[in-house]
Coordinates of C-alpha atoms in Angstrom, one line a residue:
X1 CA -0.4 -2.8 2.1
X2 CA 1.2 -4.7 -0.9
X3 CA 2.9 -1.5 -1.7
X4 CA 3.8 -0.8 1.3
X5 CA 5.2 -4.5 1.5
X6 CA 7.4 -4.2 -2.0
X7 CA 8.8 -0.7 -1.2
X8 CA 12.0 -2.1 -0.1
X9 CA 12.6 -3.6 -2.8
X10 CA 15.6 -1.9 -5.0
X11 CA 15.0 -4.0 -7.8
X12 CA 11.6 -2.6 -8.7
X13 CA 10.4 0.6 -10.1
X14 CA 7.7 2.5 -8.3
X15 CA 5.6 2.3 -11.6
X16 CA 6.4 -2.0 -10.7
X17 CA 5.4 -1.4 -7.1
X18 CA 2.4 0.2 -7.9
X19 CA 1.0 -2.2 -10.0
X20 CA 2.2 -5.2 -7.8
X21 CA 0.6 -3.3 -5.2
X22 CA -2.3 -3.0 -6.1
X23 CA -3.0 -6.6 -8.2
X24 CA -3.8 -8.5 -4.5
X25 CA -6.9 -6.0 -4.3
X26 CA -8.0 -6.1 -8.3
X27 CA -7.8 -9.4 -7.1
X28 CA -9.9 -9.8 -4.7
X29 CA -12.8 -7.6 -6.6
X30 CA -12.3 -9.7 -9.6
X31 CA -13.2 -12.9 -7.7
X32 CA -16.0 -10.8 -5.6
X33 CA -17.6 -9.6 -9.5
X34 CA -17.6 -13.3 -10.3
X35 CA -19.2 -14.6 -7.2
X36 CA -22.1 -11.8 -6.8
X37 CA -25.4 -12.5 -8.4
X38 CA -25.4 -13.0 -11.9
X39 CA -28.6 -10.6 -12.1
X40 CA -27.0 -7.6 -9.9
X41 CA -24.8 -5.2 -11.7
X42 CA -21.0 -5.8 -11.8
X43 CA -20.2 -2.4 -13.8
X44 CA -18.3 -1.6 -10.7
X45 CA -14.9 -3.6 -11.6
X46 CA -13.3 -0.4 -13.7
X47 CA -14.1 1.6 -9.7
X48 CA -12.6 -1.5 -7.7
X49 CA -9.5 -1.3 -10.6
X50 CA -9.2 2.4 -10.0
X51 CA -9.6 2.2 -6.2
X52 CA -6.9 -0.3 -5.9
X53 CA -4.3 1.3 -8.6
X54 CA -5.3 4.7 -6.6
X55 CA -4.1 3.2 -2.8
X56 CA -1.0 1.8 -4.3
X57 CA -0.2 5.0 -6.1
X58 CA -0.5 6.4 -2.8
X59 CA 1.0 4.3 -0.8
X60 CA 4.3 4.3 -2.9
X61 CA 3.9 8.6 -2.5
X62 CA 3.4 8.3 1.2
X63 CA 6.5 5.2 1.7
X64 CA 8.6 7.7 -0.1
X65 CA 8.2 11.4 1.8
X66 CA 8.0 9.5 5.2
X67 CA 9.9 7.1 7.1
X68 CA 9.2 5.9 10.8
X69 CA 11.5 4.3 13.1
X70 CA 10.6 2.2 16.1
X71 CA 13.4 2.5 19.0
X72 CA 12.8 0.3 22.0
X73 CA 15.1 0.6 24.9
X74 CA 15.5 -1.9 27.5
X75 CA 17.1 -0.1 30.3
X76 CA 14.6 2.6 30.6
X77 CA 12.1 0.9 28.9
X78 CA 10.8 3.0 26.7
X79 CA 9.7 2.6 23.5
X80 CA 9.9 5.9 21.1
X81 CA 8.3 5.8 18.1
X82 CA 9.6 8.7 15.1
X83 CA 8.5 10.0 12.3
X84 CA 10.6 11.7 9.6
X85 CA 10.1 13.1 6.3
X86 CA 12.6 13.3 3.4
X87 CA 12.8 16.1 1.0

């Protein structure tokens, strides 16, 4: 999601995005290592590193093949959703 979020943003790199990206969820398992018990393992923060680095990564490869636009029209109201991909 925090990929997905920066994507639009010109100014940054996807190498930027990525790691933006994915610092909310190293986050979020950094606080969840500190708060566990002190006598359970918490070996597992290099895997919560890799997992979040690894949905970022790709995220930034999926924002960048695919696009989807959401077209609502009020007189016929319909609403068409599309999905493209760029080569």
């Amino acid at each position: 999601v925090g990929e997905t979020l920066l994507h639009k943003s010109s100014s940054l790199s996807d190498t930027q995005k990525i790691i933006f990206g994915a610092t909310p969820a190293i986050a979020i398992g950094a606080y969840k290592e500190y708060v566990d018990d002190k006598t359970s393992d918490n070996g597992d923060m290099v895997l919560n590193v890799l997992g979040a680095l690894t949905g970022a990564y790709l995220g930034n490869y999926f924002n960048n093949k695919y696009f989807f636009k959401l077209n609502h029209e009020e007189a016929t109201k319909t609403t068409k959703l599309t999905m493209g991909y760029n080569f």
